[in-house]
Short mmCIF file of C-alpha atoms in Angstrom, two decimals:
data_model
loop_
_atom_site.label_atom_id
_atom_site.label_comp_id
_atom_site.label_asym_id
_atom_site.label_seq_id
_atom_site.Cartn_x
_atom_site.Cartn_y
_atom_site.Cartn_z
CA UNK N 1 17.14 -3.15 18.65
CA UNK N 2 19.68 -4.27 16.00
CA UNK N 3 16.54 -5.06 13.79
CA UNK N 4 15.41 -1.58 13.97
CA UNK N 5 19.09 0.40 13.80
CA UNK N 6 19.44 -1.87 10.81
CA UNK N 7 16.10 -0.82 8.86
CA UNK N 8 16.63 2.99 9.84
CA UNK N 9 20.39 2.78 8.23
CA UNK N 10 18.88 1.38 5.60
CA UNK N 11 16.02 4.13 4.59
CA UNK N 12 19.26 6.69 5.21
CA UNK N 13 21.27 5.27 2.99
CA UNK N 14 18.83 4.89 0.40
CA UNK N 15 17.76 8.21 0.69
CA UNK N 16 17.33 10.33 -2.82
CA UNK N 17 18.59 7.17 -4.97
CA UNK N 18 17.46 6.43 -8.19
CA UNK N 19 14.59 3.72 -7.73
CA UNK N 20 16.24 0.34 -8.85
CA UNK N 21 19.42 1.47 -6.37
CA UNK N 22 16.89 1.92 -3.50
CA UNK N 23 15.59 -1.17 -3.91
CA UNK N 24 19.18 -2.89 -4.48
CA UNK N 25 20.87 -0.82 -0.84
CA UNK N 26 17.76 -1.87 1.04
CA UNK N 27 17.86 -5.79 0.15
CA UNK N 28 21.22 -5.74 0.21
CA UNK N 29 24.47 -7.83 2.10
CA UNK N 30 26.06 -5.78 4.93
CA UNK N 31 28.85 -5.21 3.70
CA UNK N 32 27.79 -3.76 0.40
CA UNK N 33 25.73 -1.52 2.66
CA UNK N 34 29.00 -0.65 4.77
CA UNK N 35 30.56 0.17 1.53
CA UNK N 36 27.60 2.26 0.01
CA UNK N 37 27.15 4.02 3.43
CA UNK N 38 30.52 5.12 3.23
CA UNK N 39 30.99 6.35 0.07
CA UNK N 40 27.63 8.10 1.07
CA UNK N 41 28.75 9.71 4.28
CA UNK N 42 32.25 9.84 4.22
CA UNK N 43 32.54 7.80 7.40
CA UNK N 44 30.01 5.32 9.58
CA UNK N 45 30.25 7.41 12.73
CA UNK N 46 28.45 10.36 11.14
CA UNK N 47 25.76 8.43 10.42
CA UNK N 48 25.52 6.39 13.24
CA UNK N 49 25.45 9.09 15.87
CA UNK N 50 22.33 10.15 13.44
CA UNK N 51 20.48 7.12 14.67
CA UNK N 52 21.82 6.15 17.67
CA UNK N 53 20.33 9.02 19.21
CA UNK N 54 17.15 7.79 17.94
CA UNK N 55 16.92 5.06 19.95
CA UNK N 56 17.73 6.40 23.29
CA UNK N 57 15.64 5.33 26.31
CA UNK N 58 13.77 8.66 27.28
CA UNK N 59 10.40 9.90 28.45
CA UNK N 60 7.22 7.61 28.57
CA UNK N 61 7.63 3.29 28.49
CA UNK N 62 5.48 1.68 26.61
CA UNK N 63 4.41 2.53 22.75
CA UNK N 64 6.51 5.45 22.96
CA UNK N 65 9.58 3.82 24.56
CA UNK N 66 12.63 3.96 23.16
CA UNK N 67 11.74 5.49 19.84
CA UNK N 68 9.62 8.52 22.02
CA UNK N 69 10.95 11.62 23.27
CA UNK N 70 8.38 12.37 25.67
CA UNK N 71 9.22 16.16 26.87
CA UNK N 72 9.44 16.82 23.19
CA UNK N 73 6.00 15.29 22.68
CA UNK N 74 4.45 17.29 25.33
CA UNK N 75 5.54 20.02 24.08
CA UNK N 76 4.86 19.72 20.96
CA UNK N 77 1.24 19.07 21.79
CA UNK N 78 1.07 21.34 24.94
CA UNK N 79 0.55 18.59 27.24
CA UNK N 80 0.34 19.88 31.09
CA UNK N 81 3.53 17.44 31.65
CA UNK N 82 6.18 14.78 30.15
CA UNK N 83 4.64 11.74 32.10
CA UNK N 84 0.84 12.47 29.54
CA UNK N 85 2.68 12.00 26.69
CA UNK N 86 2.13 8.21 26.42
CA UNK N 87 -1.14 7.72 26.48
CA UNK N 88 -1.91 10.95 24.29
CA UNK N 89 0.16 8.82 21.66
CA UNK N 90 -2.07 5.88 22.33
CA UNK N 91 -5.03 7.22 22.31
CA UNK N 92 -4.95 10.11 20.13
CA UNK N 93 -1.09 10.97 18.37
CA UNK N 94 -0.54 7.59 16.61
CA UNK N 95 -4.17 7.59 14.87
CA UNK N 96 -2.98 11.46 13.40
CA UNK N 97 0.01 10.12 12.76
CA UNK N 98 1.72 12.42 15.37
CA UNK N 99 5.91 11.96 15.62
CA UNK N 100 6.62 10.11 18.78
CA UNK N 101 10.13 11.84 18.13
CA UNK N 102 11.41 15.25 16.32
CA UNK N 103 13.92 12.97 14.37
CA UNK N 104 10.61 10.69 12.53
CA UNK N 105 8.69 13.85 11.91
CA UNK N 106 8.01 15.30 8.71
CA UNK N 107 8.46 18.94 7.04
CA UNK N 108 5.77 19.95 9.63
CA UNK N 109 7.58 19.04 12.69
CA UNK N 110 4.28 17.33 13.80
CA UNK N 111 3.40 14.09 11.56
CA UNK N 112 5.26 11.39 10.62
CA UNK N 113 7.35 11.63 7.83
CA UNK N 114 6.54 8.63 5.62
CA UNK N 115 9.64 6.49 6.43
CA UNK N 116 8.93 7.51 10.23
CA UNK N 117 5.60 5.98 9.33
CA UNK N 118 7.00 2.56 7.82
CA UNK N 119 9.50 2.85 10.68
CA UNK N 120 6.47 2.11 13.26
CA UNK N 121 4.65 -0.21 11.49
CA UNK N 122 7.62 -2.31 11.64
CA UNK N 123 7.74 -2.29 14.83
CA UNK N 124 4.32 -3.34 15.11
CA UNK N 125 2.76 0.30 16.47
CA UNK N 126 -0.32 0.80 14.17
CA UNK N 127 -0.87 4.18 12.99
CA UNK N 128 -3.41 5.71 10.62
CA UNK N 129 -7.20 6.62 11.71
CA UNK N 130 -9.84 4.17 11.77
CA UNK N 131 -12.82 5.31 10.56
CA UNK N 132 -15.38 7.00 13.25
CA UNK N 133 -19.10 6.46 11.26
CA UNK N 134 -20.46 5.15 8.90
CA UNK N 135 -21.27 6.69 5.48
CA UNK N 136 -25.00 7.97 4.33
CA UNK N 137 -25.70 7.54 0.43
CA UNK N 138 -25.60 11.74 0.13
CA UNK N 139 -22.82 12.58 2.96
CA UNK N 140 -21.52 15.64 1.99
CA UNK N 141 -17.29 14.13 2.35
CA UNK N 142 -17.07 12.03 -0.55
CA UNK N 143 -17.89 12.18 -4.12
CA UNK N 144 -20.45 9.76 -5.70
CA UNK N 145 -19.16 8.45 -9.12
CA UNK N 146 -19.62 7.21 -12.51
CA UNK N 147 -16.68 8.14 -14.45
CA UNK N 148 -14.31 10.21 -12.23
CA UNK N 149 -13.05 13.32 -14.47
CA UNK N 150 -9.60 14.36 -14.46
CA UNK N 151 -9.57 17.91 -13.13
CA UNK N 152 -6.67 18.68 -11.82
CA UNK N 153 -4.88 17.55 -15.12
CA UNK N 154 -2.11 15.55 -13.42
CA UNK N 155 -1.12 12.27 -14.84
CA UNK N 156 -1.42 10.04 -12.02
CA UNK N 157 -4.32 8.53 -9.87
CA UNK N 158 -3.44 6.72 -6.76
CA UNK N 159 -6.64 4.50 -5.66
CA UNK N 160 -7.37 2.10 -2.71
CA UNK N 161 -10.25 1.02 -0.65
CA UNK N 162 -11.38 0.28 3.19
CA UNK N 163 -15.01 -1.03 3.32
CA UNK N 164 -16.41 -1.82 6.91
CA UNK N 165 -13.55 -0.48 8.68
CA UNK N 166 -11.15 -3.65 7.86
CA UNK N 167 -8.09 -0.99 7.54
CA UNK N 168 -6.85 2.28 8.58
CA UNK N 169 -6.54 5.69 6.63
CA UNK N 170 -2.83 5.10 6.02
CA UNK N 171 -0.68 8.58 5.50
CA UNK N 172 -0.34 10.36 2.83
CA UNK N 173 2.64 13.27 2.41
CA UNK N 174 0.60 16.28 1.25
CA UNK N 175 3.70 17.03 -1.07
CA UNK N 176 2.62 13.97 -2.84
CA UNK N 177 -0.31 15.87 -4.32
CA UNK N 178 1.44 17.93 -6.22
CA UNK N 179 2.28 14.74 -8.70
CA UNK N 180 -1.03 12.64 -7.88
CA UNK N 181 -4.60 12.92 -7.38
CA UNK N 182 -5.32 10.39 -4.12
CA UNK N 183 -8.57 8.71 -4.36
CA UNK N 184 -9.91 6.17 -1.29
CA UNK N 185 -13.31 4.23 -1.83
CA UNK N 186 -14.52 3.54 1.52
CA UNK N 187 -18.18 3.50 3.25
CA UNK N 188 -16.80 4.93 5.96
CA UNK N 189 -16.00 8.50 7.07
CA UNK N 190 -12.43 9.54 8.79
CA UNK N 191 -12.35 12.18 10.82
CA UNK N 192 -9.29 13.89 8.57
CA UNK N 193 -8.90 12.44 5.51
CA UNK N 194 -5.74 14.52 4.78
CA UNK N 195 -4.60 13.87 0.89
CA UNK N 196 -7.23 11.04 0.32
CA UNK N 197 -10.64 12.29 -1.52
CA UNK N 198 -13.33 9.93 -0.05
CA UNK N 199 -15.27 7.93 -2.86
CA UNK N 200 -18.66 6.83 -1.76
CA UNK N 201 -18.90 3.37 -3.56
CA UNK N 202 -21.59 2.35 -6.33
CA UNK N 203 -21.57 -1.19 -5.55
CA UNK N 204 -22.81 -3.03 -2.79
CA UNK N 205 -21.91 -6.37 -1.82
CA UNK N 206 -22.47 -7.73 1.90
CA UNK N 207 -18.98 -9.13 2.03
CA UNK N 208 -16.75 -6.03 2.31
CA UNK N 209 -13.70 -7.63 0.65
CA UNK N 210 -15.52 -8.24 -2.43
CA UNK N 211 -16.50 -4.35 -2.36
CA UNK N 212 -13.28 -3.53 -2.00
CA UNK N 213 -12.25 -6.00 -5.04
CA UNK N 214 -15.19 -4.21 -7.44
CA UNK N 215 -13.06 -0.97 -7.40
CA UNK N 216 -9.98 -2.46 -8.16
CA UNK N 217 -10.95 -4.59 -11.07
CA UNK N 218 -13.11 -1.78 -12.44
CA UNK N 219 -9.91 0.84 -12.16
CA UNK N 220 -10.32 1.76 -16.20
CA UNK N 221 -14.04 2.45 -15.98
CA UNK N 222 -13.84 4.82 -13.10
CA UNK N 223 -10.57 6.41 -14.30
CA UNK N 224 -10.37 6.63 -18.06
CA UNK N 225 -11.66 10.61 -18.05
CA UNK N 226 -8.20 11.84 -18.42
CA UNK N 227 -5.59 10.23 -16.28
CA UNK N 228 -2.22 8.06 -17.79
CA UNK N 229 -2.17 6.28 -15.00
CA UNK N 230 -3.68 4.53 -11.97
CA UNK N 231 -1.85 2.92 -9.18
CA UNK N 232 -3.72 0.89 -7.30
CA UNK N 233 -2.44 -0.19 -3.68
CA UNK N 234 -4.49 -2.24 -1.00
CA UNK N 235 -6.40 -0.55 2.13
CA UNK N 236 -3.30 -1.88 4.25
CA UNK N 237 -0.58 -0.55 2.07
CA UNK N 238 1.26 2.05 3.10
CA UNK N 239 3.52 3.65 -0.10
CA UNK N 240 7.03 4.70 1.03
CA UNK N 241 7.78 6.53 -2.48
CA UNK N 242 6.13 9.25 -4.04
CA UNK N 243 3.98 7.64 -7.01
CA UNK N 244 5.52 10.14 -9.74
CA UNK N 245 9.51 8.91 -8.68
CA UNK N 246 8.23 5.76 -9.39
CA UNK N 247 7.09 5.74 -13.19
CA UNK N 248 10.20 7.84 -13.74
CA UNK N 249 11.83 4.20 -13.30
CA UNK N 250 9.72 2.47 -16.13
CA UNK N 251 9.63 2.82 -19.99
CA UNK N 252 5.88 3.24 -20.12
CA UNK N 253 5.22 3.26 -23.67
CA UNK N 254 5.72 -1.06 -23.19
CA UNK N 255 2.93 -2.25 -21.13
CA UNK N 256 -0.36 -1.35 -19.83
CA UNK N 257 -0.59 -3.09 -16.66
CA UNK N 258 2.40 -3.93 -13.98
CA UNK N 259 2.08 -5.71 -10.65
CA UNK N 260 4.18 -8.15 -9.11
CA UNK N 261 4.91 -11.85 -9.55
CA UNK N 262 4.36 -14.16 -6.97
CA UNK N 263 7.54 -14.54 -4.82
CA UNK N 264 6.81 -18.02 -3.55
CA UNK N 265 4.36 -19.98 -5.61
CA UNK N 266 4.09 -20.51 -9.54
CA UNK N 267 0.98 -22.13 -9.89
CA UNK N 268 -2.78 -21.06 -9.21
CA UNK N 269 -2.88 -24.77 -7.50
CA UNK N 270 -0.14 -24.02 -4.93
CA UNK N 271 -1.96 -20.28 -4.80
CA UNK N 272 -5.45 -22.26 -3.65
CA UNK N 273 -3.65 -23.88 -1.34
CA UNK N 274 -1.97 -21.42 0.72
CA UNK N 275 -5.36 -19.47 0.99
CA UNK N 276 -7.40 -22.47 2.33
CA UNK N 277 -4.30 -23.15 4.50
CA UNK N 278 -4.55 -19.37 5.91
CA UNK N 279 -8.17 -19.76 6.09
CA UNK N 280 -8.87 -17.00 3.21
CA UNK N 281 -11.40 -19.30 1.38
CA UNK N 282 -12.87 -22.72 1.84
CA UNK N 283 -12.34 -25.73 -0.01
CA UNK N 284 -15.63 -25.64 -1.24
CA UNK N 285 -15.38 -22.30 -2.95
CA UNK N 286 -11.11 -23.39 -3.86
CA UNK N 287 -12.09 -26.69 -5.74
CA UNK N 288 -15.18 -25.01 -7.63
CA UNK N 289 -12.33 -21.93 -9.10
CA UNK N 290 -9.97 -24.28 -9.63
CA UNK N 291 -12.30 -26.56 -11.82
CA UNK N 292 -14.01 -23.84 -13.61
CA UNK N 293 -10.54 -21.51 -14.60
CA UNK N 294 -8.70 -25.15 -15.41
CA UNK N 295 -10.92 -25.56 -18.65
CA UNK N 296 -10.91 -21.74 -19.48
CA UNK N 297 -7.14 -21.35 -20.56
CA UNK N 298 -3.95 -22.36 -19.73
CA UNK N 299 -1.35 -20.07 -17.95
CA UNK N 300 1.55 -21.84 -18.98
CA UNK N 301 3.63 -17.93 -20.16
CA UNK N 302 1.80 -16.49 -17.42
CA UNK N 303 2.74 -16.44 -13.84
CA UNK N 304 0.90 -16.35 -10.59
CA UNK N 305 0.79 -12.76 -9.38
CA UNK N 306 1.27 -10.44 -6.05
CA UNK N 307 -1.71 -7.43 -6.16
CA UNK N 308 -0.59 -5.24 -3.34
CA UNK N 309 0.01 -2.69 -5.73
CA UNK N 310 -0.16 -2.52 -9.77
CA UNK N 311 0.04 0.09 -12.47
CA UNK N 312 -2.86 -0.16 -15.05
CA UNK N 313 -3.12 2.57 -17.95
CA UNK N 314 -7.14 3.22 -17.70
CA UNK N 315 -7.67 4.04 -21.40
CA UNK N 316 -6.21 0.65 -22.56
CA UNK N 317 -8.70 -1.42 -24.49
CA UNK N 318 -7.13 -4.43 -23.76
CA UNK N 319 -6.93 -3.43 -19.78
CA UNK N 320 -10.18 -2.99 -20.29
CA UNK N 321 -11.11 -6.15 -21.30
CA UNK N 322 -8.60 -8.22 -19.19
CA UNK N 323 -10.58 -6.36 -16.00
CA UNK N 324 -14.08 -7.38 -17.36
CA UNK N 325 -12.46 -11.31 -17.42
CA UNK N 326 -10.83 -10.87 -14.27
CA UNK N 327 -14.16 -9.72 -12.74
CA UNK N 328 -16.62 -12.51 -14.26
CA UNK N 329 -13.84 -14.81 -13.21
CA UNK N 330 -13.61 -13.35 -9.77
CA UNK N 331 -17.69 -12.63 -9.43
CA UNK N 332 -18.22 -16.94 -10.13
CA UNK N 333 -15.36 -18.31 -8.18
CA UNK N 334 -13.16 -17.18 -5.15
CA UNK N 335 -13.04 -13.72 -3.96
CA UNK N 336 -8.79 -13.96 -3.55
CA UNK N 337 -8.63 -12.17 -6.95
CA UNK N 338 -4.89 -13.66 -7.45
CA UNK N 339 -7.03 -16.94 -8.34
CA UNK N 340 -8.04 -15.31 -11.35
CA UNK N 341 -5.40 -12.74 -12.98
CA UNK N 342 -3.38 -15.17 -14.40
CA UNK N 343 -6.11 -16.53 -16.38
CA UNK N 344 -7.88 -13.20 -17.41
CA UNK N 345 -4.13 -11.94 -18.66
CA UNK N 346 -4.07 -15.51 -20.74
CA UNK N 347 -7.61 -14.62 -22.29
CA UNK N 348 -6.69 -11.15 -23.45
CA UNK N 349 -3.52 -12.07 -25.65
CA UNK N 350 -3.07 -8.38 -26.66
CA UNK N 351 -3.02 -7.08 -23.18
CA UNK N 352 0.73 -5.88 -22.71
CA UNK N 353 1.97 -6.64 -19.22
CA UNK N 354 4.96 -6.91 -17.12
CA UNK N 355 6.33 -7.67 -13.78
CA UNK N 356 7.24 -4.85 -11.20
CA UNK N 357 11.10 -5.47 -10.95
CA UNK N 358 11.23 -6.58 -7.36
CA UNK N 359 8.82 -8.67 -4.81
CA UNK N 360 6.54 -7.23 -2.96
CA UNK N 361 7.72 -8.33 0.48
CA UNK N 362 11.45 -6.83 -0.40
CA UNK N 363 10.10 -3.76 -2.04
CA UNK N 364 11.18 -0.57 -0.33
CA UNK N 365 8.34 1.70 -1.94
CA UNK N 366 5.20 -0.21 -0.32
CA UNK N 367 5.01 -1.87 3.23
CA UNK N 368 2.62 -4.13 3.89
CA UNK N 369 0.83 -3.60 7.54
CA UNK N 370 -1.20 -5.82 9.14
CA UNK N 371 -4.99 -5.57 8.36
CA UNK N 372 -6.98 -4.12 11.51
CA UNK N 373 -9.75 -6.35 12.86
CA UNK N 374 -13.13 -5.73 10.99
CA UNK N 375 -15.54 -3.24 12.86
CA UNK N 376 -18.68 -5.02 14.42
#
């Protein structure tokens, strides 16, 4: 439990600070939190008898334990009594993103709010909808594309992609749409897909992962009808900050394309590695990228990169072109597209590029869940 009080002082703290402070309070010693939290709040009680309550044991064991308020749940849901609550969560509130608890729910008083969201999947209580059928070529909820145009005239296009149910529909705050159009390629259908537009995809490869990678190394040709920007985060990504707070943090007239360096490795040799090692790709497949990238260019400027997320400006030429690389590179090699940035950035000298100014396992704007098991 000291884990959990610990994260959820954390998010308060950090609450409505600039970007780069967020990301500074949440990483972090104790006592520059203690300090922080009480020039914030006056005092620690007042915050901790915010929390504390929290995590009181109440209502229903289980998934709703000690983070559930089960008579508040049944109520909430008009359940005939307290003791339903748990497995309605189970079964049906967790995959709508239902609060287990007044205190993680959002504007609406129903769903999550988004830290309430990152708060469970910390915990290890996966929430977000799986998909319930699969797509038809003509299905009336998603769009069929080309070039998508910008109608809405907002700056800002979030994408991702689930392909053969490998992920969830992870939430999205309908505030958020205000700043951003939300965009999910997917051949799959959710029952609600809330802010998310479904995309129906226009290529086809029998390994889903490799579907999934299509879309986001082809970001500028879907999305250079009128957007600034596309962010692009992975199926199990789950963004804790609204997109538009974000760029607000960046000088964006300096680069074209942001993601993050590698945290732990520096070469695409130690990168190979670790994937054959986590069984991502065999050694086969590892040796043949490796030998064919080694006599393409060398990466000696360029580091090994982190895609969970990454900022690309769509109407870049040189985007453009470091995409088309990355593909070809991607398309003859290994499908763990990290293999291949670093070289694609290296052929496309003009390309301007930076690093997002944390790592992506300390970030507090994305959490990374785990990926759900692939539907049969």
């Amino acid at each position: 439990m000291g884990l959990i009080r610990s994260i959820k002082r954390r998010l308060m703290i950090s609450e409505g600070e600039p970007f780069l402070d967020r990301v500074k309070i949440f990483v972090a010693d104790k006592p520059t939190r203690i300090a922080k939290e009480i020039e914030k709040f006056g005092e620690r009680d007042s915050l901790k008898t915010r929390t504390m309550g929290l995590f009181s044991a109440s209502g229903a064991k289980s998934e709703l334990g000690q983070i559930g308020d089960a008579t508040w749940y049944a109520q909430t849901h008009k359940l005939s009594s307290p003791k339903n609550a748990n497995s309605h969560f189970i079964e049906f509130g967790k995959n709508q993103c239902y609060a287990p608890h007044p205190d993680l729910a959002g504007p609406d008083g129903i769903h999550l709010a988004q830290w309430g969201a990152e708060l469970l999947l910390r915990l290890g209580i996966q929430v977000g909808q799986l998909p319930n059928r699969a797509m038809e070529a003509d299905d009336s909820a998603a769009i069929w594309p080309s070039q998508i145009a910008n109608s809405s005239g907002k700056k800002i296009a979030v994408v991702s992609a689930v392909f053969g149910g490998f992920d969830r529909l992870l939430p999205v705050p309908e505030s958020w749409t205000a700043d951003a159009d939300f965009y999910l390629f997917t051949d799959r259908v959710f029952e609600n897909s809330g802010s998310w537009t479904l995309v129906n995809p226009t290529y086809h490869n029998a390994d889903p992962r490799r579907k999934a990678r299509f879309v986001k190394l082809h970001l500028p040709f879907y999305f250079s009808g009128g957007y600034d920007w596309v962010l692009w985060v992975d199926g199990n990504i789950l963004m804790t900050t609204n997109p538009a707070e974000l760029l607000d943090h960046y000088d964006l007239d300096q680069f074209d394309f942001a993601t993050w360096q590698h945290p732990e490795r520096d070469s695409l040799t130690a990168e190979a590695a670790a994937c054959y090692k986590m069984e991502k790709e065999s050694h086969d497949v590892l040796f043949r990228h490796l030998k064919n990238v080694s006599s393409i260019a060398t990466t000696n400027t360029v580091p090994v990169f982190e895609t969970w997320a990454m900022f690309i400006r769509p109407d870049s030429e040189s985007a453009k072109r470091m995409s088309e690389i990355w593909w070809r590179l991607m398309m003859q090699g290994s499908k763990r597209d990290q293999l291949s940035l670093s070289i694609a950035i290296a052929e496309t000298s003009d390309l301007r590029w930076t690093c997002l100014p944390e790592s992506g396992p300390r970030s507090a704007n994305f959490f990374r869940t785990h990926h759900t098991p692939e539907m049969p």
